[in-house]
Tab-separated table of C-alpha atoms and ligand atoms in Angstrom:
chain	number	residue	atom	x	y	z
A	1	MET	CA	18.682	-43.422	6.235
A	2	GLN	CA	17.270	-39.955	7.115
A	3	PRO	CA	18.228	-38.899	10.643
A	4	THR	CA	15.266	-38.485	12.991
A	5	LEU	CA	14.383	-34.883	13.923
A	6	ARG	CA	15.588	-35.454	17.463
A	7	GLY	CA	18.813	-36.940	16.088
A	8	PHE	CA	19.127	-34.122	13.586
A	9	ARG	CA	18.770	-31.421	16.214
A	10	SER	CA	21.392	-33.046	18.388
A	11	ILE	CA	24.000	-33.172	15.607
A	12	LEU	CA	23.759	-29.396	15.075
A	13	PRO	CA	26.005	-27.527	17.516
A	14	ARG	CA	23.807	-25.399	19.801
A	15	ARG	CA	25.174	-22.067	18.658
A	16	PHE	CA	25.843	-22.919	15.023
A	17	ILE	CA	24.328	-20.665	12.365
A	18	HIS	CA	24.675	-21.234	8.640
A	19	VAL	CA	24.668	-18.202	6.351
A	20	ALA	CA	23.572	-18.882	2.768
A	21	ARG	CA	24.377	-16.091	0.317
A	22	THR	CA	22.953	-17.714	-2.804
A	23	VAL	CA	19.773	-19.528	-3.730
A	24	ALA	CA	21.822	-22.620	-4.627
A	25	GLU	CA	23.530	-22.615	-1.221
A	26	PHE	CA	20.217	-22.329	0.601
A	27	ARG	CA	18.676	-25.076	-1.533
A	28	LYS	CA	21.613	-27.363	-0.741
A	29	TYR	CA	21.179	-26.766	2.998
A	30	ARG	CA	17.425	-27.309	2.631
A	31	SER	CA	17.864	-30.578	0.712
A	32	GLU	CA	19.965	-32.032	3.515
A	33	LEU	CA	17.229	-31.543	6.138
A	34	PRO	CA	15.058	-34.536	7.023
A	35	LYS	CA	11.975	-34.730	4.788
A	36	ASN	CA	9.443	-34.259	7.603
A	37	CYS	CA	11.380	-31.396	9.231
A	38	LYS	CA	9.058	-28.486	10.078
A	39	ILE	CA	10.771	-25.277	8.972
A	40	GLY	CA	9.712	-21.992	10.565
A	41	PHE	CA	10.684	-18.941	8.504
A	42	VAL	CA	11.043	-15.301	9.562
A	43	PRO	CA	11.627	-12.894	6.653
A	44	THR	CA	13.246	-9.581	7.654
A	45	MET	CA	15.093	-6.596	6.212
A	46	GLY	CA	17.625	-6.676	9.073
A	47	ALA	CA	18.374	-3.948	11.651
A	48	LEU	CA	16.769	-6.379	14.047
A	49	HIS	CA	15.079	-5.557	17.349
A	50	ASP	CA	12.945	-7.393	19.902
A	51	GLY	CA	9.933	-7.295	17.555
A	52	HIS	CA	11.778	-9.455	15.013
A	53	ILE	CA	13.153	-11.681	17.750
A	54	SER	CA	9.659	-12.320	19.136
A	55	LEU	CA	8.781	-13.851	15.745
A	56	VAL	CA	11.895	-16.031	15.921
A	57	GLN	CA	10.999	-17.147	19.449
A	58	ARG	CA	7.532	-18.216	18.350
A	59	ALA	CA	9.036	-20.012	15.348
A	60	VAL	CA	11.515	-21.833	17.620
A	61	GLU	CA	8.612	-23.030	19.805
A	62	GLU	CA	6.639	-24.378	16.858
A	63	SER	CA	9.229	-25.633	14.361
A	64	ASP	CA	12.125	-28.104	14.136
A	65	ILE	CA	14.447	-25.687	12.340
A	66	VAL	CA	14.146	-21.903	12.129
A	67	ALA	CA	15.332	-20.004	9.058
A	68	ALA	CA	15.449	-16.226	8.758
A	69	SER	CA	16.220	-13.997	5.821
A	70	ILE	CA	17.905	-10.618	5.808
A	71	PHE	CA	17.264	-8.780	2.579
A	72	ILE	CA	16.460	-5.115	1.999
A	73	ASN	CA	14.077	-5.522	-0.894
A	74	PRO	CA	14.460	-2.605	-3.336
A	75	SER	CA	11.243	-3.382	-5.211
A	76	GLN	CA	9.038	-2.429	-2.243
A	77	PHE	CA	10.520	1.071	-1.937
A	78	SER	CA	9.135	3.912	-4.037
A	79	ALA	CA	11.304	6.748	-5.384
A	80	GLY	CA	12.170	9.167	-2.571
A	81	GLU	CA	11.788	6.562	0.202
A	82	ASP	CA	14.644	5.508	2.496
A	83	LEU	CA	16.114	2.582	0.494
A	84	ASP	CA	19.642	4.030	0.472
A	85	LYS	CA	19.733	4.961	4.129
A	86	TYR	CA	17.771	1.970	5.515
A	87	PRO	CA	19.630	0.976	8.729
A	88	LYS	CA	22.005	-1.997	8.492
A	89	SER	CA	23.617	-4.030	11.295
A	90	PHE	CA	24.408	-7.405	9.765
A	91	ASP	CA	26.916	-8.745	12.327
A	92	ASN	CA	24.725	-7.776	15.251
A	93	ASP	CA	21.689	-9.271	13.471
A	94	LEU	CA	23.475	-12.590	13.073
A	95	GLN	CA	24.376	-12.654	16.774
A	96	LEU	CA	20.769	-11.927	17.746
A	97	LEU	CA	19.399	-14.593	15.419
A	98	LYS	CA	21.949	-17.143	16.601
A	99	SER	CA	21.165	-16.506	20.282
A	100	ALA	CA	17.445	-16.777	19.573
A	101	GLY	CA	17.878	-20.217	17.966
A	102	VAL	CA	17.929	-19.538	14.208
A	103	LYS	CA	19.917	-22.240	12.396
A	104	VAL	CA	20.136	-20.804	8.897
A	105	VAL	CA	20.056	-17.288	7.505
A	106	PHE	CA	19.433	-16.488	3.863
A	107	ALA	CA	21.180	-13.182	3.180
A	108	PRO	CA	21.515	-12.719	-0.587
A	109	LEU	CA	22.912	-9.783	-2.533
A	110	THR	CA	20.356	-7.817	-4.560
A	111	SER	CA	21.891	-9.205	-7.774
A	112	GLU	CA	21.168	-12.760	-6.602
A	113	ILE	CA	17.462	-12.030	-6.197
A	114	TYR	CA	17.097	-9.659	-9.134
A	115	PRO	CA	19.689	-10.762	-11.719
A	116	GLY	CA	17.875	-8.928	-14.521
A	117	LYS	CA	14.583	-7.382	-15.461
A	118	ALA	CA	11.792	-9.735	-14.364
A	119	LEU	CA	8.792	-10.417	-16.575
A	120	CYS	CA	6.614	-11.749	-13.750
A	121	HIS	CA	5.446	-10.230	-10.464
A	122	VAL	CA	2.746	-10.877	-7.898
A	123	GLU	CA	0.233	-8.044	-8.359
A	124	PRO	CA	-2.223	-7.854	-5.447
A	125	SER	CA	-5.610	-6.760	-6.726
A	126	ASP	CA	-7.126	-3.744	-4.961
A	127	PHE	CA	-4.275	-3.306	-2.475
A	128	SER	CA	-3.151	-0.187	-4.334
A	129	LEU	CA	-6.523	1.284	-3.312
A	130	ILE	CA	-6.182	0.760	0.444
A	131	HIS	CA	-4.654	3.580	2.468
A	132	GLU	CA	-1.169	2.107	2.895
A	133	GLY	CA	-1.129	1.201	-0.819
A	134	LYS	CA	-2.062	4.745	-1.849
A	135	ALA	CA	0.646	6.167	0.402
A	136	ARG	CA	3.279	3.714	-0.921
A	137	PRO	CA	2.435	2.873	-4.543
A	138	ASP	CA	5.106	0.172	-5.121
A	139	PHE	CA	4.930	-1.374	-1.688
A	140	PHE	CA	2.455	-4.248	-1.871
A	141	ARG	CA	3.494	-5.550	-5.270
A	142	GLY	CA	7.126	-5.470	-4.078
A	143	VAL	CA	6.275	-7.244	-0.815
A	144	ALA	CA	4.082	-9.934	-2.386
A	145	SER	CA	6.662	-10.640	-5.088
A	146	ILE	CA	9.654	-10.922	-2.750
A	147	VAL	CA	7.783	-13.020	-0.183
A	148	CYS	CA	6.597	-15.346	-2.945
A	149	LYS	CA	10.207	-15.712	-4.156
A	150	LEU	CA	11.469	-16.314	-0.616
A	151	PHE	CA	8.792	-18.949	-0.020
A	152	ASN	CA	9.864	-20.731	-3.215
A	153	ILE	CA	13.494	-20.683	-2.089
A	154	VAL	CA	13.036	-21.512	1.609
A	155	GLN	CA	9.947	-23.758	1.273
A	156	PRO	CA	8.950	-23.273	4.897
A	157	THR	CA	6.199	-25.054	6.797
A	158	TYR	CA	5.303	-21.910	8.737
A	159	ALA	CA	6.123	-18.251	8.116
A	160	TYR	CA	5.932	-15.578	10.801
A	161	PHE	CA	4.871	-11.952	10.318
A	162	GLY	CA	4.260	-9.119	12.775
A	163	GLN	CA	0.876	-7.522	13.438
A	164	LYS	CA	2.732	-4.226	13.181
A	165	ASP	CA	2.607	-4.496	9.385
A	166	ILE	CA	-0.957	-5.736	9.415
A	167	SER	CA	-1.874	-5.116	5.794
A	168	GLN	CA	1.252	-6.998	4.726
A	169	GLY	CA	0.260	-9.977	6.921
A	170	ILE	CA	-3.289	-10.018	5.535
A	171	LEU	CA	-1.973	-9.764	1.978
A	172	ILE	CA	0.503	-12.623	2.429
A	173	ARG	CA	-2.151	-14.819	4.036
A	174	SER	CA	-4.368	-14.165	1.060
A	175	MET	CA	-1.517	-14.739	-1.400
A	176	VAL	CA	-0.686	-18.229	-0.112
A	177	GLN	CA	-4.335	-19.175	-0.331
A	178	ASP	CA	-4.906	-17.643	-3.771
A	179	LEU	CA	-1.703	-19.094	-5.259
A	180	ASN	CA	-1.835	-22.435	-3.371
A	181	ILE	CA	1.533	-21.925	-1.712
A	182	PRO	CA	1.868	-24.647	0.945
A	183	VAL	CA	2.894	-22.524	3.938
A	184	GLU	CA	0.973	-21.593	7.076
A	185	ILE	CA	1.057	-17.871	7.893
A	186	LYS	CA	1.258	-16.885	11.535
A	187	ILE	CA	0.754	-13.278	12.593
A	188	CYS	CA	2.240	-12.331	15.973
A	189	GLU	CA	1.384	-9.400	18.233
A	190	THR	CA	3.309	-6.141	17.964
A	191	VAL	CA	6.186	-5.736	20.421
A	192	ARG	CA	6.339	-2.241	21.933
A	193	GLU	CA	8.699	0.025	23.803
A	194	THR	CA	7.655	0.676	27.413
A	195	ASP	CA	5.774	3.855	26.424
A	196	GLY	CA	3.791	1.986	23.759
A	197	LEU	CA	5.693	2.971	20.601
A	198	ALA	CA	5.767	-0.034	18.247
A	199	MET	CA	9.353	-1.226	17.817
A	200	SER	CA	10.626	-0.504	14.316
A	201	SER	CA	13.996	-0.326	12.595
A	202	ARG	CA	12.967	3.158	11.439
A	203	ASN	CA	12.595	4.467	15.028
A	204	ALA	CA	16.353	5.040	14.840
A	205	TYR	CA	15.615	8.053	12.608
A	206	LEU	CA	13.712	9.877	15.413
A	207	THR	CA	15.425	12.753	17.221
A	208	ALA	CA	15.259	12.713	21.043
A	209	ASP	CA	12.332	15.175	21.038
A	210	GLU	CA	10.457	13.241	18.378
A	211	ARG	CA	11.064	9.958	20.199
A	212	ARG	CA	9.624	11.464	23.414
A	213	VAL	CA	6.258	12.205	21.767
A	214	SER	CA	6.090	9.347	19.274
A	215	SER	CA	3.943	7.081	21.481
A	216	ILE	CA	1.069	9.491	20.652
A	217	LEU	CA	0.168	7.242	17.708
A	218	TYR	CA	-0.390	4.192	19.901
A	219	LYS	CA	-2.202	6.333	22.497
A	220	ALA	CA	-4.614	7.601	19.832
A	221	LEU	CA	-5.237	4.116	18.413
A	222	SER	CA	-5.669	2.638	21.905
A	223	ALA	CA	-8.247	5.275	22.819
A	224	ALA	CA	-10.200	4.313	19.695
A	225	GLU	CA	-9.830	0.607	20.468
A	226	ILE	CA	-11.190	1.048	24.013
A	227	PHE	CA	-14.113	3.130	22.755
A	228	VAL	CA	-15.049	0.668	20.008
A	229	ASN	CA	-14.776	-2.368	22.276
A	230	GLU	CA	-16.883	-0.701	24.995
A	231	GLN	CA	-19.585	0.289	22.518
A	232	ASN	CA	-19.543	-3.076	20.737
A	233	CYS	CA	-19.984	-4.813	24.120
A	234	GLN	CA	-23.234	-2.854	24.463
A	235	ASN	CA	-24.234	-4.022	20.967
A	236	ASN	CA	-23.653	-0.584	19.412
A	237	ASP	CA	-22.042	-0.400	15.989
A	238	ILE	CA	-19.565	2.467	15.666
A	239	SER	CA	-19.149	4.531	12.533
A	240	ASN	CA	-15.869	4.826	10.700
A	241	GLU	CA	-16.222	8.599	10.994
A	242	SER	CA	-16.538	8.706	14.783
A	243	ILE	CA	-13.511	6.435	15.232
A	244	THR	CA	-11.505	8.625	12.861
A	245	CYS	CA	-12.498	11.734	14.875
A	246	ILE	CA	-11.213	10.287	18.162
A	247	ILE	CA	-7.849	9.465	16.609
A	248	THR	CA	-7.528	12.762	14.719
A	249	ASP	CA	-8.225	14.841	17.849
A	250	ILE	CA	-5.515	13.085	19.854
A	251	LEU	CA	-2.944	13.209	17.049
A	252	ASN	CA	-3.653	16.902	16.432
A	253	SER	CA	-2.935	17.649	20.091
A	254	GLU	CA	0.773	16.913	19.478
A	255	PRO	CA	2.595	19.689	17.549
A	256	LEU	CA	5.438	17.379	16.486
A	257	VAL	CA	2.963	15.271	14.479
A	258	SER	CA	3.647	17.033	11.205
A	259	LYS	CA	1.234	15.038	9.022
A	260	ILE	CA	-1.510	12.457	9.378
A	261	GLU	CA	-1.060	10.354	6.216
A	262	TYR	CA	-4.138	8.254	6.809
A	263	ILE	CA	-6.468	6.791	9.392
A	264	SER	CA	-8.124	3.574	8.300
A	265	ILE	CA	-10.873	1.448	9.805
A	266	ALA	CA	-10.801	-1.667	7.708
A	267	SER	CA	-11.884	-5.275	7.387
A	268	CYS	CA	-9.459	-7.896	8.686
A	269	ILE	CA	-10.251	-10.019	5.615
A	270	ASP	CA	-9.083	-7.713	2.842
A	271	MET	CA	-8.269	-4.302	4.423
A	272	LYS	CA	-11.180	-2.617	2.641
A	273	GLU	CA	-12.705	0.285	4.603
A	274	ILE	CA	-15.769	-0.576	6.667
A	275	ILE	CA	-18.559	1.903	7.380
A	276	ASP	CA	-19.724	0.568	10.748
A	277	VAL	CA	-17.725	-1.585	13.135
A	278	SER	CA	-19.557	-4.262	15.127
A	279	TYR	CA	-18.042	-6.884	17.407
A	280	HIS	CA	-18.695	-9.504	14.767
A	281	SER	CA	-17.119	-7.574	11.880
A	282	GLY	CA	-14.222	-6.483	14.063
A	283	GLY	CA	-11.960	-3.783	12.737
A	284	VAL	CA	-8.337	-3.120	11.883
A	285	ILE	CA	-7.774	0.453	13.037
A	286	SER	CA	-4.525	1.650	11.536
A	287	SER	CA	-2.754	4.903	10.891
A	288	ALA	CA	0.418	6.336	9.404
A	289	VAL	CA	1.748	9.664	10.631
A	290	ARG	CA	4.874	11.734	10.276
A	291	VAL	CA	6.588	12.760	13.481
A	292	GLY	CA	8.993	15.332	12.134
A	293	SER	CA	9.987	13.655	8.885
A	294	VAL	CA	9.845	10.092	10.242
A	295	ARG	CA	6.962	7.938	9.067
A	296	LEU	CA	5.382	5.806	11.803
A	297	ILE	CA	2.697	3.161	11.315
A	298	ASP	CA	0.712	1.237	13.899
A	299	ASN	CA	-2.600	-0.542	14.333
A	300	VAL	CA	-4.966	-2.075	16.861
A	301	LEU	CA	-7.574	-4.785	16.408
A	302	THR	CA	-11.101	-4.678	17.781
A	303	GLY	CA	-13.714	-7.339	18.472
A	304	HIS	CA	-13.559	-10.432	16.355
A	305	ALA	CA	-10.637	-9.111	14.270
A	306	LYS	CA	-8.259	-9.947	17.093
A	307	ASN	CA	-9.155	-13.660	17.000
A	308	MET	CA	-9.274	-13.648	13.234
A	309	ILE	CA	-5.785	-12.201	12.888
A	310	LEU	CA	-3.928	-13.750	15.796
A	311	ASN	CA	-5.642	-17.090	16.379
A	312	LEU	CA	-4.707	-19.241	13.464
A	313	THR	CA	-7.218	-22.069	13.693
A	314	GLU	CA	-10.150	-19.748	14.026
A	315	LEU	CA	-8.732	-17.464	11.389
A	316	ASP	CA	-8.290	-20.183	8.814
A	317	ASN	CA	-11.887	-21.317	9.207
A	318	ASN	CA	-13.386	-17.836	9.327
A	319	PHE	CA	-11.092	-16.445	6.694
A	320	ASN	CA	-12.112	-19.051	4.151
A	321	HIS	CA	-15.755	-18.785	5.123
A	322	ASN	CA	-15.805	-14.985	4.913
A	323	ARG	CA	-14.015	-14.859	1.599
A	324	LYS	CA	-16.640	-17.168	0.096
A	325	SER	CA	-19.572	-15.160	1.437
B	1	AMP	P1	11.011	-5.748	8.545
B	1	AMP	O1	12.419	-6.125	8.854
B	1	AMP	O2	10.653	-4.374	8.976
B	1	AMP	O3	10.604	-6.087	7.142
B	1	AMP	O4	10.106	-6.682	9.470
B	1	AMP	C1	10.217	-8.097	9.405
B	1	AMP	C2	9.075	-8.699	10.160
B	1	AMP	O5	9.128	-8.275	11.521
B	1	AMP	C3	7.702	-8.257	9.620
B	1	AMP	O6	6.822	-9.378	9.618
B	1	AMP	C4	7.268	-7.222	10.619
B	1	AMP	O7	5.861	-7.100	10.714
B	1	AMP	C5	7.846	-7.790	11.899
B	1	AMP	N1	7.972	-6.738	12.914
B	1	AMP	C6	8.565	-5.514	12.766
B	1	AMP	N2	8.419	-4.799	13.894
B	1	AMP	C7	7.721	-5.574	14.754
B	1	AMP	C8	7.247	-5.381	16.093
B	1	AMP	N3	7.452	-4.254	16.747
B	1	AMP	N4	6.563	-6.383	16.680
B	1	AMP	C9	6.338	-7.552	16.011
B	1	AMP	N5	6.762	-7.793	14.755
B	1	AMP	C10	7.441	-6.819	14.137
């Protein structure tokens, strides 16, 4: 007889965490869970911080068992990016995940996930044309392919992604719909340092001086968000150009911002640029900048985009409706 979920939870020691290194090991663990067990899944590349843990906490609230993965996915890095020096802190990550309530971690070697040259990938149409895709040519194909593989291995009920990587979240939500993958995607608000800088594993690369000024990105995006929301409340649509100007002026006021890679005002349905932002259209205002040599990304959501992205029920209805229209 299958144990009940309540019974199942009580037979797992409170602070027990299982680490599966191979697909077969994870599948074995998965097969021993009760059939109706709701699995919440948090995919990560490790070097965990409070942003990752906030996803785990939401998953713990909503699921019977929480699984996380730690895998630095080489296929989403382009040549010259930081694959080799990406920060690693596996033992600390495990402690954090265990304390937050994760019961199983999938942490494969690269050779387990990519044993040879693959013939098949998930190729997102048009995402190479959006700003983040132009800046990182291999990124979205690499992300969609690895997340699809992880979903097939973990077979979660829910999967949790951060608003911080908004285009990734929108892509994955679209992927599960387009490919009929039975998992519900939940996007959770960005967790920030006290000065507003979005938490990121890559913040560790910032020097003390760069760190001191790096909240400029969030300040610039927030100024745009306030302006757009105020204008939209008065029924004024705001042009892409005027939003871009506000952000550019603030970013240019900081000498340590060495490059503005892009500023994007896009649709929360497919990340395509929008000309005029109304309350109803909402907008994903995002940017990538270099502070020194460190690449920072961040975004804010205006008007209806906030509900569409963060409120699942409304999003599912609107998302499907908008994609049809
Ligand atoms: P990564 O390990 O960078 O691949 O991130 C794993 C997940 O954590 C992704 O869904 C990210 O969007 C999410 N994440 C990263 N930083 C934050 C943050 N500051 N707040 C919320 N979620 C985050």
